[in-house]
Coordinates of C-alpha atoms in Angstrom, one line a residue:
P1 CA -10.7 18.9 17.5
A2 CA -9.4 15.9 15.5
T3 CA -6.1 16.5 13.6
P4 CA -6.8 17.1 9.9
V5 CA -5.8 14.4 7.5
R6 CA -2.5 15.4 5.9
L7 CA -2.2 15.0 2.1
L8 CA 0.8 15.6 -0.1
L9 CA -0.1 16.7 -3.6
V10 CA 2.6 16.2 -6.2
D11 CA 2.0 17.7 -9.7
D12 CA 4.1 19.8 -12.1
E13 CA 1.2 21.9 -13.4
P14 CA 1.1 25.0 -11.1
G15 CA -2.5 25.9 -12.0
L16 CA -3.9 22.4 -11.3
R17 CA -1.8 22.1 -8.2
K18 CA -3.1 25.4 -6.7
A19 CA -6.7 24.7 -7.6
T20 CA -6.7 21.2 -6.3
Q21 CA -4.9 22.3 -3.1
A22 CA -7.6 25.0 -2.5
Y23 CA -10.4 22.6 -3.1
L24 CA -9.0 19.9 -0.8
Q25 CA -8.4 22.5 1.9
E26 CA -12.0 23.6 1.7
E27 CA -12.9 19.9 2.4
S28 CA -10.9 20.2 5.7
F29 CA -7.7 18.4 4.6
S30 CA -4.3 19.7 5.4
V31 CA -2.5 19.9 2.0
D32 CA 1.2 20.3 1.2
T33 CA 2.4 20.4 -2.4
A34 CA 5.4 19.5 -4.4
N35 CA 6.2 20.3 -8.1
D36 CA 7.8 17.0 -9.1
G37 CA 8.6 13.5 -7.8
E38 CA 12.0 14.5 -6.4
E39 CA 10.5 17.4 -4.3
G40 CA 7.6 15.0 -3.4
W41 CA 10.0 12.4 -2.1
E42 CA 11.8 15.0 0.0
K43 CA 8.6 16.4 1.5
A44 CA 7.1 12.9 2.1
Q45 CA 10.1 12.0 4.3
Q46 CA 9.7 15.2 6.3
L47 CA 5.9 15.3 6.6
L48 CA 5.0 11.5 6.7
P49 CA 1.6 12.3 5.0
D50 CA -1.5 10.2 5.5
L51 CA -2.0 10.0 1.7
V52 CA -0.1 11.0 -1.4
I53 CA -1.8 12.3 -4.6
S54 CA 0.7 12.2 -7.5
D55 CA 0.7 13.0 -11.2
V56 CA 2.3 10.2 -13.2
M57 CA 4.2 12.2 -15.9
M58 CA 6.6 14.6 -14.3
P59 CA 10.2 15.8 -14.8
R60 CA 13.1 14.5 -12.7
L61 CA 11.2 11.8 -11.0
D62 CA 7.8 10.5 -12.3
G63 CA 4.9 9.1 -10.3
Y64 CA 6.2 5.4 -10.6
G65 CA 9.6 6.5 -9.4
L66 CA 8.1 8.3 -6.4
L67 CA 5.8 5.3 -5.6
A68 CA 8.8 2.9 -5.7
R69 CA 10.7 5.0 -3.2
L70 CA 7.7 5.3 -0.9
R71 CA 7.2 1.5 -0.9
E72 CA 10.8 0.8 -0.1
D73 CA 10.9 3.3 2.8
E74 CA 10.2 1.8 6.2
R75 CA 8.1 4.7 7.5
L76 CA 6.2 5.4 4.2
A77 CA 5.6 1.9 2.9
G78 CA 2.0 1.8 4.0
T79 CA 1.1 5.3 2.8
P80 CA -1.8 5.1 0.3
V81 CA -1.0 6.7 -3.1
V82 CA -3.6 8.0 -5.6
F83 CA -2.3 8.6 -9.2
L84 CA -3.5 11.5 -11.4
T85 CA -2.9 11.0 -15.0
A86 CA -3.7 12.4 -18.4
K87 CA -3.4 9.0 -19.9
G88 CA -6.6 6.9 -20.2
M89 CA -4.7 3.8 -21.3
T90 CA -5.7 0.6 -19.6
A91 CA -2.1 -0.6 -19.7
D92 CA -1.0 2.4 -17.7
R93 CA -3.7 1.8 -15.1
I94 CA -2.7 -1.9 -14.8
A95 CA 1.0 -0.9 -14.5
G96 CA 0.0 1.5 -11.7
F97 CA -1.9 -1.2 -9.7
V98 CA 0.9 -3.7 -10.2
A99 CA 3.3 -1.1 -8.8
G100 CA 1.2 -0.8 -5.7
V101 CA -0.9 2.3 -6.3
D102 CA -4.2 2.5 -4.3
D103 CA -6.3 4.3 -6.8
Y104 CA -6.1 6.0 -10.2
I105 CA -8.0 9.1 -11.4
P106 CA -7.7 10.3 -15.1
K107 CA -7.4 14.0 -15.8
P108 CA -9.4 16.1 -16.2
F109 CA -11.2 15.0 -13.0
D110 CA -14.2 16.3 -11.1
P111 CA -12.9 17.6 -7.7
D112 CA -15.8 16.0 -5.9
E113 CA -14.8 12.6 -7.3
L114 CA -11.2 13.2 -6.2
V115 CA -12.4 14.0 -2.6
A116 CA -14.7 10.9 -2.6
R117 CA -11.9 8.6 -3.8
V118 CA -9.4 10.0 -1.3
R119 CA -11.9 9.5 1.5
S120 CA -12.6 5.9 0.2
V121 CA -8.9 5.0 0.1
L122 CA -8.3 6.4 3.6
A123 CA -11.3 4.5 5.0
R124 CA -10.0 1.3 3.4
Q125 CA -6.6 1.9 4.9
Q126 CA -8.1 2.4 8.3
R127 CA -10.0 -0.9 8.0
L128 CA -6.8 -2.8 6.9
L129 CA -4.7 -1.2 9.6
A130 CA -7.3 -2.1 12.3
E131 CA -7.3 -5.7 11.0
A132 CA -3.5 -5.8 11.0
A133 CA -3.3 -4.4 14.5
R134 CA -5.9 -7.0 15.8
F135 CA -3.4 -9.7 15.3
A136 CA -1.2 -8.3 18.0
D137 CA -3.7 -9.7 20.5
A138 CA -4.8 -12.8 18.5
D139 CA -4.7 -16.2 20.1
V140 CA -1.3 -17.5 19.0
G141 CA -2.2 -21.1 19.5
Q142 CA -5.4 -20.8 17.5
L143 CA -3.6 -19.1 14.6
A144 CA -0.8 -21.7 14.6
K145 CA -3.4 -24.4 14.4
Q146 CA -5.2 -22.7 11.5
I147 CA -1.8 -22.3 9.6
T148 CA -1.0 -26.0 10.2
E149 CA -4.5 -26.9 8.8
I150 CA -4.0 -24.7 5.7
R151 CA -0.6 -26.2 5.0
S152 CA -1.8 -29.8 5.4
L153 CA -4.9 -29.0 3.2
L154 CA -2.8 -27.7 0.4
G155 CA 0.0 -30.2 0.8
Q156 CA 3.6 -29.0 1.3
G157 CA 5.0 -27.1 -1.7
G158 CA 6.3 -23.8 -2.9
Q159 CA 9.3 -22.4 -4.6
G160 CA 10.1 -19.7 -2.0
I161 CA 9.1 -16.1 -2.1
S162 CA 8.9 -14.6 -5.5
G163 CA 7.5 -11.4 -7.0
K164 CA 6.0 -13.6 -9.7
P165 CA 4.1 -16.5 -8.2
G166 CA 4.2 -19.8 -10.1
G167 CA 0.9 -21.6 -9.8
H168 CA 0.2 -25.1 -10.8
G169 CA -2.2 -24.6 -13.7
D170 CA -4.2 -21.9 -12.0
G171 CA -4.1 -19.9 -15.2
E172 CA -4.9 -16.5 -13.9
V173 CA -2.3 -16.1 -11.2
P174 CA -1.8 -12.4 -10.4
Q175 CA 1.7 -11.0 -11.1
L176 CA 2.4 -9.5 -7.6
Q177 CA 5.5 -7.5 -6.8
F178 CA 6.6 -7.4 -3.2
T179 CA 9.4 -5.3 -1.8
P180 CA 12.1 -7.3 0.0
R181 CA 10.6 -6.2 3.4
E182 CA 7.1 -7.2 2.4
A183 CA 8.4 -10.6 1.3
S184 CA 10.1 -11.0 4.7
V185 CA 7.0 -10.1 6.6
L186 CA 4.8 -12.4 4.5
Q187 CA 7.2 -15.3 5.2
L188 CA 7.1 -14.7 9.0
V189 CA 3.3 -14.3 9.0
A190 CA 3.1 -17.7 7.2
E191 CA 5.3 -19.2 9.9
G192 CA 2.7 -18.1 12.5
L193 CA 4.6 -15.2 14.1
M194 CA 2.7 -12.4 15.7
N195 CA 3.3 -8.7 14.9
K196 CA 5.4 -8.3 18.1
Q197 CA 7.6 -11.3 17.2
I198 CA 8.0 -10.1 13.6
A199 CA 8.9 -6.6 14.7
K200 CA 11.6 -8.0 17.0
Q201 CA 13.0 -10.3 14.4
L202 CA 13.2 -7.6 11.7
G203 CA 14.4 -4.9 14.1
T204 CA 11.5 -2.6 13.5
S205 CA 8.4 -1.3 15.3
I206 CA 5.0 -3.1 15.7
R207 CA 3.4 -0.1 13.9
N208 CA 5.6 -0.7 10.8
V209 CA 4.8 -4.4 10.8
E210 CA 1.1 -3.5 10.9
K211 CA 1.6 -1.2 7.9
Y212 CA 3.4 -4.0 5.9
V213 CA 0.6 -6.5 6.8
S214 CA -2.0 -4.0 5.7
R215 CA -0.1 -3.6 2.4
L216 CA 0.0 -7.3 2.0
F217 CA -3.8 -7.5 2.5
G218 CA -4.2 -4.9 -0.2
K219 CA -1.9 -6.5 -2.7
T220 CA -3.4 -10.0 -2.2
S221 CA -7.1 -8.8 -1.8
T222 CA -7.3 -10.6 1.5
S223 CA -8.6 -9.2 4.8
S224 CA -7.5 -11.6 7.5
R225 CA -4.2 -13.2 8.5
T226 CA -5.6 -16.7 7.8
E227 CA -6.7 -15.7 4.3
L228 CA -3.3 -14.1 3.7
V229 CA -1.5 -17.2 4.7
R230 CA -3.8 -19.4 2.6
Y231 CA -3.2 -17.1 -0.4
A232 CA 0.5 -17.1 0.1
L233 CA 0.7 -20.9 0.3
E234 CA -1.7 -21.5 -2.6
H235 CA 0.4 -19.2 -4.9
H236 CA 3.8 -20.5 -3.6
L237 CA 4.8 -17.1 -2.3
V238 CA 6.4 -18.5 0.9
D239 CA 8.6 -21.5 1.8

């Protein structure tokens, strides 16, 4: 039998935590729980879950704080995160997406909708990881040629990597925030390096590089290495 998908549920409301855990377990997920962001962070490091479901407003460490720690951790950076929140404010939803959350469900929620969204986020993660992994075997010469073509098309330019891209009159340039490691991976991808070379240069595993590339796909709404490089060059995210 396949190993069940491991979820970590972080919420400071005991009733909701217990009911949600029971429902998700009925849907064949393996579910561990934590009662606030600090405990969630400790458990995430031990368990390395496939997905984290977290409340936003919690004592000690809130959902944003937990998300930031996950994104900075080499082993957990690519872990999808779904926020649960009592707030229906658009500003809060935008803040969540800017911070790198994968989905957002306002409370009170329908358990069936939560399950559907969790499955959707996991399926998307698998597609992105598969696409990121495919580059390990891509034709290096072909990719280098494509990158050269993109650079010449756009003309040489750029102000280095930045969490806040500066476009030339594009108007609606997204305000992206990259962790230092995501920025390093993006720069090396734009230089035409394969995952294996990036892993060697950064002293990490190929699997971790795949996770960073998949997160970059998600943040930039791209789905191939060529699209990612084009996006990075157009928005002056790389040298």
